[in-house]
Amino acid sequence: MVFAQSARDFCQWAEGDLQPGEAQVPIARRHLARLYAQALDLPLRDCDWGDEAAGVSYDAWQAMFARFGVLPVNYYSQSANTLDAGCGEMMIGDLADDLADIWRNLKHGLNLLDGGNPDAAVFYWREHFSIHWGSHAASALHVLQCWEQGRPCPSAA
């Protein structure tokens, strides 16, 4: 399954040698764009959530959150109600939180898949994309795009 490989690639990147600095931004953007596009095509599955033992602990999430703090952007503003153009209430978003939540949901699905329950993995990924990590991915892509656009252009040498 193509999505499973993209989820695995994202988790390997996140769990790997995540170096501080700008070099991680285009890598993150590619992973997020690929995952978002592929999640839209995840098939419907009619099953349960799978084994709760496949879940990811808070301590593991917290360690991943800290790892993502090395990226050159962390906090960003967003509307409290994006669909209400007149809403003046703003909230603070956190890129490290976005990426750590995506990692947790993808990792949970991979644990289900690797535990021999592919239908539960697909169900979990699809449902959590709709109710949780899809919003985090869209927000993270947006803030990384804005960060990229705000960078000074390298001078021609």
XYZ file of C-alpha atoms in Angstrom:
157
model
C 0.000 0.000 0.000
C 1.397 3.354 -1.104
C 0.065 5.298 1.891
C 1.635 2.858 4.346
C 5.044 3.423 2.748
C 4.609 7.200 2.923
C 3.586 6.916 6.589
C 6.636 4.749 7.241
C 8.888 7.232 5.421
C 7.533 10.136 7.496
C 8.014 8.231 10.754
C 11.551 7.187 9.787
C 12.397 10.815 8.978
C 10.863 12.008 12.252
C 12.621 9.350 14.307
C 15.928 9.693 12.452
C 18.746 12.185 12.687
C 16.583 15.317 12.647
C 19.117 18.116 12.313
C 18.233 21.670 13.339
C 17.906 24.272 10.658
C 16.344 25.098 7.361
C 17.285 21.894 5.516
C 14.403 20.024 7.186
C 11.706 22.391 5.880
C 11.540 21.125 2.270
C 11.710 17.537 3.535
C 8.787 18.149 5.891
C 6.790 19.853 3.139
C 7.267 16.927 0.739
C 6.263 14.383 3.381
C 3.179 16.353 4.404
C 2.004 17.038 0.858
C 2.412 13.375 -0.106
C 0.624 12.113 3.009
C -2.237 14.581 2.643
C -2.820 13.729 -1.024
C -2.627 9.978 -0.417
C -4.891 10.105 2.633
C -7.656 11.492 0.425
C -7.602 8.178 -1.451
C -7.566 5.825 1.541
C -10.322 3.237 1.039
C -13.276 2.879 3.361
C -12.985 0.060 5.861
C -15.717 -1.191 8.122
C -13.979 -2.495 11.203
C -13.066 -1.558 14.738
C -10.227 0.662 15.903
C -7.928 -2.302 16.408
C -5.717 -3.138 19.336
C -5.260 -0.261 21.793
C -1.804 -1.665 22.552
C -0.834 -0.305 19.129
C -1.200 3.209 20.512
C 1.705 5.551 21.115
C 2.477 6.657 24.669
C 2.390 10.259 25.819
C 6.100 10.010 26.680
C 6.908 8.942 23.105
C 4.770 11.810 21.763
C 6.484 14.272 24.106
C 9.926 13.138 22.928
C 8.836 13.606 19.302
C 7.393 17.045 20.122
C 10.794 18.058 21.531
C 12.577 16.704 18.451
C 10.432 18.806 16.124
C 11.360 21.898 18.123
C 14.619 22.064 16.113
C 12.783 23.329 13.043
C 13.307 27.021 12.233
C 9.640 27.893 12.843
C 7.481 26.883 15.765
C 4.574 29.158 16.697
C 2.176 30.684 14.212
C -1.175 32.453 14.276
C -4.401 31.059 12.927
C -8.034 32.014 13.026
C -10.138 30.490 15.774
C -12.821 29.849 13.132
C -11.326 29.613 9.663
C -14.727 29.361 7.974
C -15.951 32.636 9.507
C -14.302 35.428 7.526
C -15.373 37.986 10.135
C -13.872 36.080 13.054
C -11.222 38.268 14.606
C -10.280 35.778 17.311
C -6.819 34.373 16.744
C -5.118 31.330 18.209
C -1.513 30.243 18.441
C -0.557 27.136 16.501
C 2.560 25.092 17.152
C 4.333 23.322 14.293
C 6.049 20.869 16.659
C 2.630 19.898 18.048
C 1.238 19.489 14.515
C 4.068 17.218 13.417
C 4.134 15.208 16.651
C 0.374 14.587 16.427
C 0.700 13.490 12.793
C 3.563 11.184 13.764
C 1.508 9.664 16.618
C -1.484 8.906 14.376
C 0.665 7.506 11.575
C 2.740 5.433 13.993
C -0.396 3.976 15.617
C -1.598 2.856 12.186
C 1.803 1.377 11.360
C 1.731 -0.548 14.643
C -1.669 -1.974 13.660
C -0.396 -2.826 10.182
C 2.795 -4.433 11.469
C 0.714 -6.323 14.046
C -1.174 -8.048 11.244
C -4.309 -5.878 11.131
C -4.167 -3.929 7.836
C -7.906 -3.144 7.749
C -7.756 -1.574 11.218
C -4.673 0.425 10.142
C -6.446 1.857 7.088
C -9.584 2.548 9.138
C -7.526 4.289 11.826
C -5.548 6.415 9.346
C -8.651 7.433 7.400
C -10.785 8.242 10.425
C -8.031 10.169 12.200
C -7.204 12.032 9.003
C -10.830 13.232 8.966
C -11.037 14.118 12.646
C -7.474 14.993 13.659
C -4.231 14.749 11.753
C -5.580 16.113 8.454
C -6.092 19.519 10.069
C -2.621 19.376 11.589
C -1.137 18.501 8.182
C -2.976 21.352 6.432
C -1.867 23.831 9.116
C 1.720 22.593 9.020
C 1.853 22.817 5.231
C 0.478 26.341 5.360
C 2.931 27.602 7.954
C 5.890 25.955 6.198
C 4.778 27.510 2.899
C 4.523 30.930 4.551
C 7.942 30.475 6.132
C 9.422 29.516 2.747
C 7.861 32.549 1.061
C 9.164 34.882 3.767
C 12.771 33.788 3.422
C 15.102 36.239 1.737
C 16.078 35.169 -1.744
C 19.668 34.018 -1.997
C 21.777 36.608 -3.786
C 23.021 35.676 -7.221
C 26.696 34.900 -7.009
